[in-house]
Amino acid sequence: MKCILLLTIVILLWACNSSNSNTQSLQRQIDSLQAQINKTYKPGFGEFMSGIQVHHNKLWFAGVNQNWKLADFEINEIKESMDNIKMYCTDRPETKFIGMIDSSLQSVSNAIQQKNSLQFKNSFHILTTTCNTCHQATGHAFNVITIPSAPPFSNQDFSAK
Ligand code: HEC
């Protein structure tokens, strides 16, 4: 009887020990995956902004040429980059200001949907002012965005087809 009891204890201890070492091995795998995630490349705030700068410029030339399909594409690229900042730049305190641009992006979108040139130009001006308001609010007042005077690239046609 004693012998059976002893054997049961030994088996239980062995089972406990092996599940313990399973947990340890899982923990090691989690730690190594976490280390890999931490090393994964994520674009920085400034890289998203440089992309936004290009789309802001193209948006203007699409709009003034009444190329509404291209304008719609460009405004959505800006919206997407703003969403990506919210998702990928959570470690930057400036990210909490990003929502201030939402309503001016939406006014430009509305002008594009209505194919309204005057409303497009007005809302684009407000959008540009809001870019600068955020730069001022986040200590980047030296970074001044203007209405573009020339397209960013010579190899793209902005006219409506
Ligand atoms: C959260 C508020 C915010 C809004 C809204 C915002 N920006 Fe910025 N922008 C920043 C910050 C912060 C930086 C500095 C990023 C860094 O540290 O590299 C920046 C940097 C930039 C740069 C400099 C990038 C470089 O490396 O030269 C440009 C260009 C730019 N923004 C364009 C725009 C445009 C165009 C808009 C509007 C469509 C806009 N930004 C809206 C916060 C904002």
mmCIF file with all atom_site columns, N, CA and C in Angstrom, residues 100-129:
data_model
loop_
_atom_site.group_PDB
_atom_site.id
_atom_site.type_symbol
_atom_site.label_atom_id
_atom_site.label_alt_id
_atom_site.label_comp_id
_atom_site.label_asym_id
_atom_site.label_entity_id
_atom_site.label_seq_id
_atom_site.pdbx_PDB_ins_code
_atom_site.Cartn_x
_atom_site.Cartn_y
_atom_site.Cartn_z
_atom_site.occupancy
_atom_site.B_iso_or_equiv
_atom_site.pdbx_formal_charge
_atom_site.auth_seq_id
_atom_site.auth_comp_id
_atom_site.auth_asym_id
_atom_site.auth_atom_id
_atom_site.pdbx_PDB_model_num
ATOM 1  N N  . MET A 1 100 ? -7.224  66.470 -35.027 1.00 0.00 ? 100 MET A N  1
ATOM 2  C CA . MET A 1 100 ? -7.624  67.830 -35.408 1.00 0.00 ? 100 MET A CA 1
ATOM 3  C C  . MET A 1 100 ? -7.747  67.996 -36.925 1.00 0.00 ? 100 MET A C  1
ATOM 4  N N  . ILE A 1 101 ? -7.156  67.070 -37.697 1.00 0.00 ? 101 ILE A N  1
ATOM 5  C CA . ILE A 1 101 ? -7.168  67.200 -39.158 1.00 0.00 ? 101 ILE A CA 1
ATOM 6  C C  . ILE A 1 101 ? -8.422  66.548 -39.779 1.00 0.00 ? 101 ILE A C  1
ATOM 7  N N  . ASP A 1 102 ? -9.127  65.722 -39.004 1.00 0.00 ? 102 ASP A N  1
ATOM 8  C CA . ASP A 1 102 ? -10.218 64.903 -39.561 1.00 0.00 ? 102 ASP A CA 1
ATOM 9  C C  . ASP A 1 102 ? -11.292 65.721 -40.289 1.00 0.00 ? 102 ASP A C  1
ATOM 10 N N  . SER A 1 103 ? -11.774 66.820 -39.648 1.00 0.00 ? 103 SER A N  1
ATOM 11 C CA . SER A 1 103 ? -12.901 67.526 -40.262 1.00 0.00 ? 103 SER A CA 1
ATOM 12 C C  . SER A 1 103 ? -12.462 68.262 -41.530 1.00 0.00 ? 103 SER A C  1
ATOM 13 N N  . SER A 1 104 ? -11.208 68.765 -41.575 1.00 0.00 ? 104 SER A N  1
ATOM 14 C CA . SER A 1 104 ? -10.803 69.451 -42.811 1.00 0.00 ? 104 SER A CA 1
ATOM 15 C C  . SER A 1 104 ? -10.542 68.437 -43.937 1.00 0.00 ? 104 SER A C  1
ATOM 16 N N  . LEU A 1 105 ? -10.094 67.240 -43.592 1.00 0.00 ? 105 LEU A N  1
ATOM 17 C CA . LEU A 1 105 ? -9.961  66.197 -44.625 1.00 0.00 ? 105 LEU A CA 1
ATOM 18 C C  . LEU A 1 105 ? -11.343 65.846 -45.177 1.00 0.00 ? 105 LEU A C  1
ATOM 19 N N  . GLN A 1 106 ? -12.326 65.786 -44.272 1.00 0.00 ? 106 GLN A N  1
ATOM 20 C CA . GLN A 1 106 ? -13.679 65.431 -44.687 1.00 0.00 ? 106 GLN A CA 1
ATOM 21 C C  . GLN A 1 106 ? -14.284 66.509 -45.592 1.00 0.00 ? 106 GLN A C  1
ATOM 22 N N  . SER A 1 107 ? -14.006 67.805 -45.307 1.00 0.00 ? 107 SER A N  1
ATOM 23 C CA . SER A 1 107 ? -14.546 68.869 -46.185 1.00 0.00 ? 107 SER A CA 1
ATOM 24 C C  . SER A 1 107 ? -13.961 68.756 -47.581 1.00 0.00 ? 107 SER A C  1
ATOM 25 N N  . VAL A 1 108 ? -12.653 68.428 -47.680 1.00 0.00 ? 108 VAL A N  1
ATOM 26 C CA . VAL A 1 108 ? -12.058 68.263 -49.013 1.00 0.00 ? 108 VAL A CA 1
ATOM 27 C C  . VAL A 1 108 ? -12.733 67.082 -49.716 1.00 0.00 ? 108 VAL A C  1
ATOM 28 N N  . SER A 1 109 ? -12.938 65.995 -48.986 1.00 0.00 ? 109 SER A N  1
ATOM 29 C CA . SER A 1 109 ? -13.617 64.817 -49.559 1.00 0.00 ? 109 SER A CA 1
ATOM 30 C C  . SER A 1 109 ? -15.000 65.187 -50.080 1.00 0.00 ? 109 SER A C  1
ATOM 31 N N  . ASN A 1 110 ? -15.743 65.979 -49.300 1.00 0.00 ? 110 ASN A N  1
ATOM 32 C CA . ASN A 1 110 ? -17.095 66.371 -49.717 1.00 0.00 ? 110 ASN A CA 1
ATOM 33 C C  . ASN A 1 110 ? -17.049 67.188 -51.004 1.00 0.00 ? 110 ASN A C  1
ATOM 34 N N  . ALA A 1 111 ? -16.078 68.129 -51.095 1.00 0.00 ? 111 ALA A N  1
ATOM 35 C CA . ALA A 1 111 ? -15.950 68.949 -52.302 1.00 0.00 ? 111 ALA A CA 1
ATOM 36 C C  . ALA A 1 111 ? -15.663 68.067 -53.517 1.00 0.00 ? 111 ALA A C  1
ATOM 37 N N  . ILE A 1 112 ? -14.821 67.053 -53.302 1.00 0.00 ? 112 ILE A N  1
ATOM 38 C CA . ILE A 1 112 ? -14.471 66.140 -54.408 1.00 0.00 ? 112 ILE A CA 1
ATOM 39 C C  . ILE A 1 112 ? -15.708 65.345 -54.841 1.00 0.00 ? 112 ILE A C  1
ATOM 40 N N  . GLN A 1 113 ? -16.464 64.837 -53.862 1.00 0.00 ? 113 GLN A N  1
ATOM 41 C CA . GLN A 1 113 ? -17.686 64.070 -54.190 1.00 0.00 ? 113 GLN A CA 1
ATOM 42 C C  . GLN A 1 113 ? -18.649 64.942 -54.983 1.00 0.00 ? 113 GLN A C  1
ATOM 43 N N  . GLN A 1 114 ? -18.729 66.243 -54.610 1.00 0.00 ? 114 GLN A N  1
ATOM 44 C CA . GLN A 1 114 ? -19.661 67.152 -55.289 1.00 0.00 ? 114 GLN A CA 1
ATOM 45 C C  . GLN A 1 114 ? -19.051 67.783 -56.542 1.00 0.00 ? 114 GLN A C  1
ATOM 46 N N  . LYS A 1 115 ? -17.786 67.449 -56.845 1.00 0.00 ? 115 LYS A N  1
ATOM 47 C CA . LYS A 1 115 ? -17.070 68.001 -58.001 1.00 0.00 ? 115 LYS A CA 1
ATOM 48 C C  . LYS A 1 115 ? -17.190 69.519 -58.027 1.00 0.00 ? 115 LYS A C  1
ATOM 49 N N  . ASN A 1 116 ? -16.978 70.127 -56.871 1.00 0.00 ? 116 ASN A N  1
ATOM 50 C CA . ASN A 1 116 ? -17.169 71.569 -56.719 1.00 0.00 ? 116 ASN A CA 1
ATOM 51 C C  . ASN A 1 116 ? -15.792 72.245 -56.576 1.00 0.00 ? 116 ASN A C  1
ATOM 52 N N  . SER A 1 117 ? -15.360 72.915 -57.650 1.00 0.00 ? 117 SER A N  1
ATOM 53 C CA . SER A 1 117 ? -14.008 73.492 -57.694 1.00 0.00 ? 117 SER A CA 1
ATOM 54 C C  . SER A 1 117 ? -13.776 74.548 -56.615 1.00 0.00 ? 117 SER A C  1
ATOM 55 N N  . LEU A 1 118 ? -14.762 75.445 -56.455 1.00 0.00 ? 118 LEU A N  1
ATOM 56 C CA . LEU A 1 118 ? -14.593 76.526 -55.487 1.00 0.00 ? 118 LEU A CA 1
ATOM 57 C C  . LEU A 1 118 ? -14.486 75.948 -54.067 1.00 0.00 ? 118 LEU A C  1
ATOM 58 N N  . GLN A 1 119 ? -15.402 75.032 -53.760 1.00 0.00 ? 119 GLN A N  1
ATOM 59 C CA . GLN A 1 119 ? -15.387 74.384 -52.434 1.00 0.00 ? 119 GLN A CA 1
ATOM 60 C C  . GLN A 1 119 ? -14.093 73.600 -52.241 1.00 0.00 ? 119 GLN A C  1
ATOM 61 N N  . PHE A 1 120 ? -13.591 72.999 -53.338 1.00 0.00 ? 120 PHE A N  1
ATOM 62 C CA . PHE A 1 120 ? -12.328 72.255 -53.237 1.00 0.00 ? 120 PHE A CA 1
ATOM 63 C C  . PHE A 1 120 ? -11.200 73.197 -52.823 1.00 0.00 ? 120 PHE A C  1
ATOM 64 N N  . LYS A 1 121 ? -11.091 74.324 -53.519 1.00 0.00 ? 121 LYS A N  1
ATOM 65 C CA . LYS A 1 121 ? -9.983  75.256 -53.223 1.00 0.00 ? 121 LYS A CA 1
ATOM 66 C C  . LYS A 1 121 ? -10.090 75.796 -51.803 1.00 0.00 ? 121 LYS A C  1
ATOM 67 N N  . ASN A 1 122 ? -11.318 76.182 -51.406 1.00 0.00 ? 122 ASN A N  1
ATOM 68 C CA . ASN A 1 122 ? -11.506 76.710 -50.043 1.00 0.00 ? 122 ASN A CA 1
ATOM 69 C C  . ASN A 1 122 ? -11.129 75.669 -48.998 1.00 0.00 ? 122 ASN A C  1
ATOM 70 N N  . SER A 1 123 ? -11.616 74.447 -49.181 1.00 0.00 ? 123 SER A N  1
ATOM 71 C CA . SER A 1 123 ? -11.364 73.428 -48.153 1.00 0.00 ? 123 SER A CA 1
ATOM 72 C C  . SER A 1 123 ? -9.891  73.007 -48.170 1.00 0.00 ? 123 SER A C  1
ATOM 73 N N  . PHE A 1 124 ? -9.240  73.083 -49.350 1.00 0.00 ? 124 PHE A N  1
ATOM 74 C CA . PHE A 1 124 ? -7.811  72.751 -49.406 1.00 0.00 ? 124 PHE A CA 1
ATOM 75 C C  . PHE A 1 124 ? -7.003  73.783 -48.613 1.00 0.00 ? 124 PHE A C  1
ATOM 76 N N  . HIS A 1 125 ? -7.427  75.060 -48.706 1.00 0.00 ? 125 HIS A N  1
ATOM 77 C CA . HIS A 1 125 ? -6.749  76.101 -47.922 1.00 0.00 ? 125 HIS A CA 1
ATOM 78 C C  . HIS A 1 125 ? -6.885  75.825 -46.423 1.00 0.00 ? 125 HIS A C  1
ATOM 79 N N  . ILE A 1 126 ? -8.115  75.455 -46.007 1.00 0.00 ? 126 ILE A N  1
ATOM 80 C CA . ILE A 1 126 ? -8.342  75.176 -44.579 1.00 0.00 ? 126 ILE A CA 1
ATOM 81 C C  . ILE A 1 126 ? -7.517  73.952 -44.154 1.00 0.00 ? 126 ILE A C  1
ATOM 82 N N  . LEU A 1 127 ? -7.475  72.944 -45.025 1.00 0.00 ? 127 LEU A N  1
ATOM 83 C CA . LEU A 1 127 ? -6.677  71.748 -44.727 1.00 0.00 ? 127 LEU A CA 1
ATOM 84 C C  . LEU A 1 127 ? -5.219  72.133 -44.470 1.00 0.00 ? 127 LEU A C  1
ATOM 85 N N  . THR A 1 128 ? -4.674  72.982 -45.355 1.00 0.00 ? 128 THR A N  1
ATOM 86 C CA . THR A 1 128 ? -3.269  73.375 -45.259 1.00 0.00 ? 128 THR A CA 1
ATOM 87 C C  . THR A 1 128 ? -3.019  74.176 -43.971 1.00 0.00 ? 128 THR A C  1
ATOM 88 N N  . THR A 1 129 ? -3.964  75.048 -43.635 1.00 0.00 ? 129 THR A N  1
ATOM 89 C CA . THR A 1 129 ? -3.847  75.804 -42.376 1.00 0.00 ? 129 THR A CA 1
ATOM 90 C C  . THR A 1 129 ? -3.828  74.840 -41.185 1.00 0.00 ? 129 THR A C  1
#
